[in-house]
Amino acid sequence: MNYNATIMTDVPLTNRIKSFREARNWSQAELAERAGISRSGISAIESNRLTPSVDAALQLARVFECAVEELFGHFAEATPPEWAWPANHFPTRYWLGEVGGRTLAYPVEMPTAGQRLPDGVAQQPAPLDDKQEIAQRTLVIATCDPAAQFLVNLYERQSPFRLLILSRSSGESLALLAQGLVHAAGVHLSRVNESPGNAALVRDRLPAESWQLLRAAQWEEGLAVASDSAVRTLREATKSSLRWIGRLPGAGARRCQDELRGDSRLPQRTARDHRAVAEAIVNEWAEAGICLRLASEEAQLRFFSICEDQYDLCYSHRQAADPRIVALVKTIRSAEYRSLVNSLPGYRAADAGEVEVIRSGS
């Protein structure tokens, strides 16, 4: 059936057809064939020269498996970007991202600061530069994955979008997701094949709605010690008087630490992520700590394996059709991603790309 487009009205409409199409790597001709609309009609709709008829809009929504409102809707009155959280000082550099209809400014932070240029510099809390195009093509993920930059590289090569990584523990990542400050949260508080897995954490900590868990990897977690340490076994390490660098509550590694040390006194110092643990040992601020095999081997430390965690990316079921999320799922399901993950020390991609839909709250 060939659906026509109608002449555009005076009321401006949002139009995300192009971004939805590009997230799937479809040409205009392929979308036209799938939706029963001429290629010239698709071109005119994407360029805002024409607005689709009701039938055409419904067909496009069916093809993209989303609501019509996600493709077309009236522009809200333009509002300036708001801070995701207060900056510590001014002037300050920041990145922009659009999450749930809000344009958010994220103060630049490590380690991403060394990998991505800022979108602007704020001399004072307000106003901020309004760069909607940059914000709308940015996917924001909070995660502690030390290999996240590899995902960034693949994602940006395979899609027209960019990926902003915020380094946070599993608990902190879920808190940001619950507040609507990120699109997805990385979680690894469950062992591989442990029922009900990370779903239990999502049900407990996120608002009552449907969520999706995207399987990203399984990874090996354990105890890292200096390469020249006299400790030769995990048992020796737990019995010795090594100076530990601890992990913060809410981190997947904290569970591992607590299980290993039992009622031992908590370490005086803590690290925010896996590489920080390795750095503390290399610089002799500590002699032992829990991290991933990847971080340990990068720092050339000795590693004692303890467990294998399931690492998932959680996002709202309502956002599953967002082209940025669609592109993320496609990237993680790609052969290139699986090959990369399987090449990393301690990582496996056995079920990467599988999606579990769960309902949180009561």
mmCIF file of C-alpha atoms in Angstrom:
data_model
loop_
_atom_site.group_PDB
_atom_site.id
_atom_site.type_symbol
_atom_site.label_atom_id
_atom_site.label_comp_id
_atom_site.label_asym_id
_atom_site.label_seq_id
_atom_site.Cartn_x
_atom_site.Cartn_y
_atom_site.Cartn_z
ATOM 1 C CA MET A 1 0.000 0.000 0.000
ATOM 2 C CA ASN A 2 1.312 3.444 -0.861
ATOM 3 C CA TYR A 3 0.710 6.043 1.849
ATOM 4 C CA ASN A 4 0.918 9.709 0.976
ATOM 5 C CA ALA A 5 2.254 12.626 2.964
ATOM 6 C CA THR A 6 0.325 15.811 3.533
ATOM 7 C CA ILE A 7 1.616 19.382 3.264
ATOM 8 C CA MET A 8 3.246 20.534 6.450
ATOM 9 C CA THR A 9 1.065 22.635 8.769
ATOM 10 C CA ASP A 10 2.048 25.824 10.552
ATOM 11 C CA VAL A 11 2.495 23.908 13.813
ATOM 12 C CA PRO A 12 6.120 22.767 14.112
ATOM 13 C CA LEU A 13 6.669 19.071 14.766
ATOM 14 C CA THR A 14 9.599 17.140 16.093
ATOM 15 C CA ASN A 15 10.861 14.605 13.591
ATOM 16 C CA ARG A 16 13.133 11.721 14.539
ATOM 17 C CA ILE A 17 12.658 9.590 11.430
ATOM 18 C CA LYS A 18 16.235 10.102 10.232
ATOM 19 C CA SER A 19 17.841 9.188 13.570
ATOM 20 C CA PHE A 20 15.614 6.113 13.939
ATOM 21 C CA ARG A 21 16.503 5.049 10.382
ATOM 22 C CA GLU A 22 20.240 5.642 10.775
ATOM 23 C CA ALA A 23 20.307 3.715 14.068
ATOM 24 C CA ARG A 24 19.256 0.664 12.052
ATOM 25 C CA ASN A 25 21.612 1.434 9.149
ATOM 26 C CA TRP A 26 18.686 1.581 6.711
ATOM 27 C CA SER A 27 18.757 3.649 3.552
ATOM 28 C CA GLN A 28 15.823 5.890 2.682
ATOM 29 C CA ALA A 29 14.895 3.411 -0.037
ATOM 30 C CA GLU A 30 14.836 0.510 2.440
ATOM 31 C CA LEU A 31 12.668 2.427 4.910
ATOM 32 C CA ALA A 32 10.358 3.454 2.069
ATOM 33 C CA GLU A 33 9.894 -0.183 1.055
ATOM 34 C CA ARG A 34 9.242 -1.325 4.617
ATOM 35 C CA ALA A 35 6.722 1.453 5.297
ATOM 36 C CA GLY A 36 4.996 1.521 1.897
ATOM 37 C CA ILE A 37 5.980 5.153 1.311
ATOM 38 C CA SER A 38 7.889 6.517 -1.670
ATOM 39 C CA ARG A 39 11.585 7.269 -1.185
ATOM 40 C CA SER A 40 10.949 10.904 -2.133
ATOM 41 C CA GLY A 41 8.243 10.979 0.552
ATOM 42 C CA ILE A 42 10.687 9.700 3.170
ATOM 43 C CA SER A 43 13.219 12.321 2.095
ATOM 44 C CA ALA A 44 10.626 15.088 2.333
ATOM 45 C CA ILE A 45 9.472 13.932 5.778
ATOM 46 C CA GLU A 46 13.030 13.760 7.122
ATOM 47 C CA SER A 47 13.794 17.253 5.859
ATOM 48 C CA ASN A 48 10.571 18.644 7.400
ATOM 49 C CA ARG A 49 9.219 19.678 3.990
ATOM 50 C CA LEU A 50 6.235 17.377 4.453
ATOM 51 C CA THR A 51 4.457 15.931 7.451
ATOM 52 C CA PRO A 52 3.048 12.408 7.122
ATOM 53 C CA SER A 53 -0.610 11.535 7.034
ATOM 54 C CA VAL A 54 -2.056 9.608 9.965
ATOM 55 C CA ASP A 55 -1.774 6.345 8.032
ATOM 56 C CA ALA A 56 1.850 7.031 7.072
ATOM 57 C CA ALA A 57 2.763 7.961 10.647
ATOM 58 C CA LEU A 58 1.200 4.725 11.907
ATOM 59 C CA GLN A 59 3.112 2.720 9.306
ATOM 60 C CA LEU A 60 6.404 4.346 10.268
ATOM 61 C CA ALA A 61 5.726 3.679 13.960
ATOM 62 C CA ARG A 62 4.950 0.037 13.135
ATOM 63 C CA VAL A 63 8.205 -0.334 11.202
ATOM 64 C CA PHE A 64 10.237 1.180 14.054
ATOM 65 C CA GLU A 65 8.208 -0.683 16.711
ATOM 66 C CA CYS A 66 7.516 2.449 18.705
ATOM 67 C CA ALA A 67 4.698 4.881 19.471
ATOM 68 C CA VAL A 68 3.820 7.599 16.955
ATOM 69 C CA GLU A 69 4.536 10.150 19.679
ATOM 70 C CA GLU A 70 8.161 9.001 19.783
ATOM 71 C CA LEU A 71 8.525 9.897 16.098
ATOM 72 C CA PHE A 72 6.395 13.019 15.922
ATOM 73 C CA GLY A 73 5.234 15.502 18.495
ATOM 74 C CA HIS A 74 4.872 19.216 18.990
ATOM 75 C CA PHE A 75 7.991 21.100 19.987
ATOM 76 C CA ALA A 76 7.946 22.141 23.605
ATOM 77 C CA GLU A 77 9.000 25.676 24.409
ATOM 78 C CA ALA A 78 12.768 25.750 24.270
ATOM 79 C CA THR A 79 14.347 25.586 27.713
ATOM 80 C CA PRO A 80 18.038 26.034 28.488
ATOM 81 C CA PRO A 81 20.172 23.074 29.562
ATOM 82 C CA GLU A 82 20.201 22.301 33.268
ATOM 83 C CA TRP A 83 23.002 20.862 35.354
ATOM 84 C CA ALA A 84 22.730 17.124 35.972
ATOM 85 C CA TRP A 85 24.356 17.952 39.343
ATOM 86 C CA PRO A 86 26.091 21.105 40.626
ATOM 87 C CA ALA A 87 29.564 21.864 39.323
ATOM 88 C CA ASN A 88 32.261 22.113 41.984
ATOM 89 C CA HIS A 89 33.785 25.305 40.592
ATOM 90 C CA PHE A 90 33.571 27.899 37.826
ATOM 91 C CA PRO A 91 34.606 28.241 35.128
ATOM 92 C CA THR A 92 33.916 24.573 34.418
ATOM 93 C CA ARG A 93 33.845 22.430 31.287
ATOM 94 C CA TYR A 94 30.816 20.276 30.528
ATOM 95 C CA TRP A 95 29.227 17.756 28.157
ATOM 96 C CA LEU A 96 25.611 17.811 26.975
ATOM 97 C CA GLY A 97 23.089 14.997 26.680
ATOM 98 C CA GLU A 98 19.321 14.796 26.227
ATOM 99 C CA VAL A 99 17.654 12.305 28.576
ATOM 100 C CA GLY A 100 13.891 11.949 28.848
ATOM 101 C CA GLY A 101 13.253 15.271 27.102
ATOM 102 C CA ARG A 102 15.645 17.223 29.352
ATOM 103 C CA THR A 103 18.904 18.697 28.103
ATOM 104 C CA LEU A 104 21.464 18.015 30.820
ATOM 105 C CA ALA A 105 24.941 19.423 31.335
ATOM 106 C CA TYR A 106 27.463 17.051 32.916
ATOM 107 C CA PRO A 107 30.563 18.594 34.529
ATOM 108 C CA VAL A 108 33.672 17.094 32.905
ATOM 109 C CA GLU A 109 35.190 14.313 35.012
ATOM 110 C CA MET A 110 37.856 11.626 34.856
ATOM 111 C CA PRO A 111 38.560 9.302 33.159
ATOM 112 C CA THR A 112 36.362 10.464 30.263
ATOM 113 C CA ALA A 113 37.919 13.938 30.455
ATOM 114 C CA GLY A 114 41.056 12.519 28.876
ATOM 115 C CA GLN A 115 39.115 10.904 26.033
ATOM 116 C CA ARG A 116 36.451 13.424 24.952
ATOM 117 C CA LEU A 117 36.548 17.166 24.386
ATOM 118 C CA PRO A 118 33.966 19.234 26.299
ATOM 119 C CA ASP A 119 30.901 20.697 24.587
ATOM 120 C CA GLY A 120 31.335 24.035 26.307
ATOM 121 C CA VAL A 121 32.794 26.023 29.188
ATOM 122 C CA ALA A 122 30.505 27.644 31.754
ATOM 123 C CA GLN A 123 31.788 30.810 33.408
ATOM 124 C CA GLN A 124 28.922 30.747 35.908
ATOM 125 C CA PRO A 125 26.023 28.412 36.830
ATOM 126 C CA ALA A 126 23.804 29.862 34.063
ATOM 127 C CA PRO A 127 23.211 30.346 31.239
ATOM 128 C CA LEU A 128 24.692 27.403 29.311
ATOM 129 C CA ASP A 129 25.187 27.075 25.581
ATOM 130 C CA ASP A 130 22.178 25.352 24.025
ATOM 131 C CA LYS A 131 23.454 22.754 21.546
ATOM 132 C CA GLN A 132 20.390 20.584 20.970
ATOM 133 C CA GLU A 133 21.844 18.646 18.055
ATOM 134 C CA ILE A 134 24.795 17.451 20.142
ATOM 135 C CA ALA A 135 22.612 16.631 23.137
ATOM 136 C CA GLN A 136 20.044 14.675 21.116
ATOM 137 C CA ARG A 137 22.617 12.387 19.529
ATOM 138 C CA THR A 138 24.344 11.576 22.831
ATOM 139 C CA LEU A 139 23.764 8.341 24.746
ATOM 140 C CA VAL A 140 24.750 8.597 28.433
ATOM 141 C CA ILE A 141 25.757 5.480 30.384
ATOM 142 C CA ALA A 142 26.964 5.238 33.984
ATOM 143 C CA THR A 143 29.183 2.200 34.537
ATOM 144 C CA CYS A 144 32.323 0.950 36.258
ATOM 145 C CA ASP A 145 33.407 -1.144 33.255
ATOM 146 C CA PRO A 146 37.123 -0.438 32.708
ATOM 147 C CA ALA A 147 36.700 -1.505 29.061
ATOM 148 C CA ALA A 148 33.897 1.005 28.408
ATOM 149 C CA GLN A 149 36.059 3.070 26.052
ATOM 150 C CA PHE A 150 36.234 0.123 23.666
ATOM 151 C CA LEU A 151 32.424 0.110 23.545
ATOM 152 C CA VAL A 152 32.514 3.870 22.881
ATOM 153 C CA ASN A 153 34.804 3.349 19.901
ATOM 154 C CA LEU A 154 32.625 0.600 18.394
ATOM 155 C CA TYR A 155 29.358 2.418 19.066
ATOM 156 C CA GLU A 156 30.506 5.637 17.436
ATOM 157 C CA ARG A 157 31.931 3.781 14.460
ATOM 158 C CA GLN A 158 28.771 1.745 13.901
ATOM 159 C CA SER A 159 26.170 4.497 14.484
ATOM 160 C CA PRO A 160 25.674 8.249 13.926
ATOM 161 C CA PHE A 161 25.516 8.829 17.685
ATOM 162 C CA ARG A 162 28.084 9.394 20.403
ATOM 163 C CA LEU A 163 28.454 7.653 23.760
ATOM 164 C CA LEU A 164 29.265 9.486 26.992
ATOM 165 C CA ILE A 165 30.571 7.300 29.830
ATOM 166 C CA LEU A 166 30.281 8.344 33.491
ATOM 167 C CA SER A 167 32.404 6.234 35.846
ATOM 168 C CA ARG A 168 30.150 4.985 38.672
ATOM 169 C CA SER A 169 29.659 1.854 40.763
ATOM 170 C CA SER A 170 26.649 -0.385 40.111
ATOM 171 C CA GLY A 171 24.687 1.183 42.963
ATOM 172 C CA GLU A 172 25.546 4.744 41.930
ATOM 173 C CA SER A 173 24.689 3.961 38.303
ATOM 174 C CA LEU A 174 21.227 2.694 39.232
ATOM 175 C CA ALA A 175 20.649 5.781 41.389
ATOM 176 C CA LEU A 176 21.393 8.053 38.408
ATOM 177 C CA LEU A 177 19.078 5.951 36.216
ATOM 178 C CA ALA A 178 16.280 6.209 38.788
ATOM 179 C CA GLN A 179 16.684 10.010 38.777
ATOM 180 C CA GLY A 180 16.469 10.162 34.965
ATOM 181 C CA LEU A 181 20.027 11.496 34.652
ATOM 182 C CA VAL A 182 21.392 8.740 32.370
ATOM 183 C CA HIS A 183 19.962 6.499 29.665
ATOM 184 C CA ALA A 184 21.469 3.274 31.000
ATOM 185 C CA ALA A 185 23.244 1.910 34.062
ATOM 186 C CA GLY A 186 25.902 -0.791 34.154
ATOM 187 C CA VAL A 187 25.331 -3.348 36.931
ATOM 188 C CA HIS A 188 27.315 -6.412 38.055
ATOM 189 C CA LEU A 189 26.093 -7.384 41.506
ATOM 190 C CA SER A 190 25.233 -10.937 40.500
ATOM 191 C CA ARG A 191 27.360 -13.979 39.804
ATOM 192 C CA VAL A 192 27.035 -15.761 36.476
ATOM 193 C CA ASN A 193 24.093 -18.221 36.582
ATOM 194 C CA GLU A 194 23.000 -16.869 39.975
ATOM 195 C CA SER A 195 19.194 -16.590 40.104
ATOM 196 C CA PRO A 196 17.501 -14.128 39.769
ATOM 197 C CA GLY A 197 20.675 -12.279 38.778
ATOM 198 C CA ASN A 198 20.877 -8.515 38.444
ATOM 199 C CA ALA A 199 17.094 -8.414 38.029
ATOM 200 C CA ALA A 200 16.702 -8.602 41.809
ATOM 201 C CA LEU A 201 18.712 -5.414 42.238
ATOM 202 C CA VAL A 202 16.677 -3.608 39.581
ATOM 203 C CA ARG A 203 13.382 -4.608 41.196
ATOM 204 C CA ASP A 204 14.632 -3.396 44.554
ATOM 205 C CA ARG A 205 16.207 -0.073 43.581
ATOM 206 C CA LEU A 206 14.358 1.326 40.574
ATOM 207 C CA PRO A 207 10.894 2.955 40.356
ATOM 208 C CA ALA A 208 7.897 0.773 39.565
ATOM 209 C CA GLU A 209 7.880 0.336 35.790
ATOM 210 C CA SER A 210 9.235 -2.005 33.143
ATOM 211 C CA TRP A 211 13.001 -2.149 32.603
ATOM 212 C CA GLN A 212 15.280 -4.044 30.285
ATOM 213 C CA LEU A 213 18.564 -5.752 31.141
ATOM 214 C CA LEU A 214 20.886 -6.025 28.162
ATOM 215 C CA ARG A 215 23.513 -8.714 28.643
ATOM 216 C CA ALA A 216 26.894 -7.108 27.941
ATOM 217 C CA ALA A 217 29.566 -9.497 29.263
ATOM 218 C CA GLN A 218 30.725 -11.836 31.971
ATOM 219 C CA TRP A 219 33.949 -10.894 33.700
ATOM 220 C CA GLU A 220 36.411 -12.334 36.205
ATOM 221 C CA GLU A 221 36.808 -10.619 39.548
ATOM 222 C CA GLY A 222 39.425 -11.333 42.152
ATOM 223 C CA LEU A 223 42.249 -10.148 44.363
ATOM 224 C CA ALA A 224 45.182 -8.193 42.939
ATOM 225 C CA VAL A 225 48.534 -7.981 44.723
ATOM 226 C CA ALA A 226 51.945 -6.628 43.754
ATOM 227 C CA SER A 227 53.855 -8.764 41.272
ATOM 228 C CA ASP A 228 56.729 -9.195 43.749
ATOM 229 C CA SER A 229 54.475 -10.001 46.724
ATOM 230 C CA ALA A 230 55.467 -12.960 48.887
ATOM 231 C CA VAL A 231 51.812 -14.078 48.878
ATOM 232 C CA ARG A 232 51.354 -17.113 46.641
ATOM 233 C CA THR A 233 47.743 -18.193 47.248
ATOM 234 C CA LEU A 234 44.387 -16.569 47.935
ATOM 235 C CA ARG A 235 44.294 -18.235 51.330
ATOM 236 C CA GLU A 236 47.643 -16.695 52.231
ATOM 237 C CA ALA A 237 46.364 -13.296 51.177
ATOM 238 C CA THR A 238 43.335 -13.472 53.466
ATOM 239 C CA LYS A 239 45.457 -14.641 56.411
ATOM 240 C CA SER A 240 48.244 -12.090 55.942
ATOM 241 C CA SER A 241 48.497 -8.518 57.198
ATOM 242 C CA LEU A 242 48.492 -6.942 53.736
ATOM 243 C CA ARG A 243 47.399 -3.322 53.489
ATOM 244 C CA TRP A 244 44.146 -3.343 51.516
ATOM 245 C CA ILE A 245 42.581 -0.716 49.299
ATOM 246 C CA GLY A 246 38.841 -1.114 49.843
ATOM 247 C CA ARG A 247 35.790 -0.716 47.597
ATOM 248 C CA LEU A 248 32.843 1.572 48.269
ATOM 249 C CA PRO A 249 29.380 0.264 49.250
ATOM 250 C CA GLY A 250 27.251 -0.345 46.154
ATOM 251 C CA ALA A 251 30.168 -1.607 44.062
ATOM 252 C CA GLY A 252 30.061 -5.150 42.742
ATOM 253 C CA ALA A 253 33.614 -5.606 44.011
ATOM 254 C CA ARG A 254 32.482 -4.644 47.524
ATOM 255 C CA ARG A 255 30.379 -7.807 47.710
ATOM 256 C CA CYS A 256 33.425 -9.821 46.738
ATOM 257 C CA GLN A 257 35.544 -7.984 49.314
ATOM 258 C CA ASP A 258 33.052 -8.578 52.128
ATOM 259 C CA GLU A 259 32.717 -12.269 51.293
ATOM 260 C CA LEU A 260 36.491 -12.705 51.277
ATOM 261 C CA ARG A 261 37.370 -10.681 54.386
ATOM 262 C CA GLY A 262 34.345 -11.585 56.486
ATOM 263 C CA ASP A 263 34.279 -9.566 59.706
ATOM 264 C CA SER A 264 37.764 -8.117 59.213
ATOM 265 C CA ARG A 265 38.184 -4.405 59.842
ATOM 266 C CA LEU A 266 37.358 -2.333 56.757
ATOM 267 C CA PRO A 267 40.343 -0.885 54.848
ATOM 268 C CA GLN A 268 41.151 2.709 55.746
ATOM 269 C CA ARG A 269 41.285 3.789 52.094
ATOM 270 C CA THR A 270 38.840 3.066 49.284
ATOM 271 C CA ALA A 271 39.012 3.222 45.489
ATOM 272 C CA ARG A 272 36.199 4.306 43.185
ATOM 273 C CA ASP A 273 36.839 1.840 40.373
ATOM 274 C CA HIS A 274 38.847 -1.170 39.225
ATOM 275 C CA ARG A 275 41.763 0.736 37.710
ATOM 276 C CA ALA A 276 42.054 2.885 40.845
ATOM 277 C CA VAL A 277 42.613 -0.307 42.848
ATOM 278 C CA ALA A 278 45.411 -1.359 40.514
ATOM 279 C CA GLU A 279 46.914 2.137 40.604
ATOM 280 C CA ALA A 280 46.942 2.150 44.414
ATOM 281 C CA ILE A 281 48.893 -1.133 44.468
ATOM 282 C CA VAL A 282 51.333 -0.066 41.740
ATOM 283 C CA ASN A 283 52.072 3.164 43.628
ATOM 284 C CA GLU A 284 52.456 1.225 46.906
ATOM 285 C CA TRP A 285 49.593 2.995 48.655
ATOM 286 C CA ALA A 286 48.167 -0.485 49.250
ATOM 287 C CA GLU A 287 49.246 -4.091 48.834
ATOM 288 C CA ALA A 288 45.964 -5.797 47.869
ATOM 289 C CA GLY A 289 42.498 -5.021 46.564
ATOM 290 C CA ILE A 290 39.504 -6.403 44.635
ATOM 291 C CA CYS A 291 39.293 -5.602 40.926
ATOM 292 C CA LEU A 292 38.753 -7.198 37.527
ATOM 293 C CA ARG A 293 41.422 -9.364 35.936
ATOM 294 C CA LEU A 294 41.611 -6.805 33.111
ATOM 295 C CA ALA A 295 42.677 -3.986 35.448
ATOM 296 C CA SER A 296 45.125 -6.272 37.258
ATOM 297 C CA GLU A 297 46.840 -7.481 34.100
ATOM 298 C CA GLU A 298 47.025 -3.967 32.640
ATOM 299 C CA ALA A 299 49.001 -2.956 35.755
ATOM 300 C CA GLN A 300 51.083 -6.174 35.612
ATOM 301 C CA LEU A 301 49.930 -7.320 39.031
ATOM 302 C CA ARG A 302 49.443 -10.841 40.342
ATOM 303 C CA PHE A 303 45.784 -11.902 40.272
ATOM 304 C CA PHE A 304 43.865 -14.515 42.288
ATOM 305 C CA SER A 305 40.502 -15.298 40.697
ATOM 306 C CA ILE A 306 37.491 -15.391 43.027
ATOM 307 C CA CYS A 307 34.299 -15.285 40.947
ATOM 308 C CA GLU A 308 32.722 -14.471 37.590
ATOM 309 C CA ASP A 309 30.116 -11.677 37.522
ATOM 310 C CA GLN A 310 27.273 -11.039 35.103
ATOM 311 C CA TYR A 311 27.547 -7.523 33.684
ATOM 312 C CA ASP A 312 24.333 -6.017 32.294
ATOM 313 C CA LEU A 313 23.200 -2.630 31.014
ATOM 314 C CA CYS A 314 19.823 -1.541 32.390
ATOM 315 C CA TYR A 315 17.484 0.967 30.722
ATOM 316 C CA SER A 316 13.794 1.826 30.773
ATOM 317 C CA HIS A 317 11.507 -0.299 28.601
ATOM 318 C CA ARG A 318 9.911 2.993 27.508
ATOM 319 C CA GLN A 319 13.190 4.030 25.911
ATOM 320 C CA ALA A 320 13.827 0.746 24.114
ATOM 321 C CA ALA A 321 12.813 2.282 20.760
ATOM 322 C CA ASP A 322 15.027 5.353 21.200
ATOM 323 C CA PRO A 323 17.445 5.228 18.246
ATOM 324 C CA ARG A 324 20.404 5.670 20.575
ATOM 325 C CA ILE A 325 19.364 2.601 22.592
ATOM 326 C CA VAL A 326 18.578 0.683 19.392
ATOM 327 C CA ALA A 327 22.111 1.449 18.181
ATOM 328 C CA LEU A 328 23.549 0.296 21.528
ATOM 329 C CA VAL A 329 21.773 -3.059 21.318
ATOM 330 C CA LYS A 330 22.880 -3.475 17.724
ATOM 331 C CA THR A 331 26.499 -2.729 18.637
ATOM 332 C CA ILE A 332 26.529 -5.238 21.495
ATOM 333 C CA ARG A 333 24.994 -7.871 19.226
ATOM 334 C CA SER A 334 27.626 -7.297 16.556
ATOM 335 C CA ALA A 335 30.318 -9.862 15.775
ATOM 336 C CA GLU A 336 32.944 -7.141 16.212
ATOM 337 C CA TYR A 337 31.831 -6.468 19.792
ATOM 338 C CA ARG A 338 31.796 -10.164 20.707
ATOM 339 C CA SER A 339 35.255 -10.632 19.237
ATOM 340 C CA LEU A 340 36.580 -7.645 21.156
ATOM 341 C CA VAL A 341 35.085 -8.720 24.490
ATOM 342 C CA ASN A 342 36.382 -12.266 24.145
ATOM 343 C CA SER A 343 39.885 -10.894 23.516
ATOM 344 C CA LEU A 344 39.990 -9.003 26.833
ATOM 345 C CA PRO A 345 41.606 -10.701 29.864
ATOM 346 C CA GLY A 346 38.889 -12.207 32.057
ATOM 347 C CA TYR A 347 35.969 -11.183 29.802
ATOM 348 C CA ARG A 348 33.452 -13.400 27.975
ATOM 349 C CA ALA A 349 30.608 -12.492 25.628
ATOM 350 C CA ALA A 350 28.694 -15.782 25.825
ATOM 351 C CA ASP A 351 25.210 -14.223 25.898
ATOM 352 C CA ALA A 352 25.968 -10.633 24.844
ATOM 353 C CA GLY A 353 22.921 -8.962 23.302
ATOM 354 C CA GLU A 354 20.246 -10.992 25.054
ATOM 355 C CA VAL A 355 17.543 -8.839 26.668
ATOM 356 C CA GLU A 356 15.511 -9.564 29.809
ATOM 357 C CA VAL A 357 12.380 -7.481 30.465
ATOM 358 C CA ILE A 358 11.544 -7.087 34.153
ATOM 359 C CA ARG A 359 9.079 -5.151 36.291
ATOM 360 C CA SER A 360 10.357 -3.263 39.310
ATOM 361 C CA GLY A 361 8.516 -2.049 42.388
ATOM 362 C CA SER A 362 5.363 -3.406 43.944
#
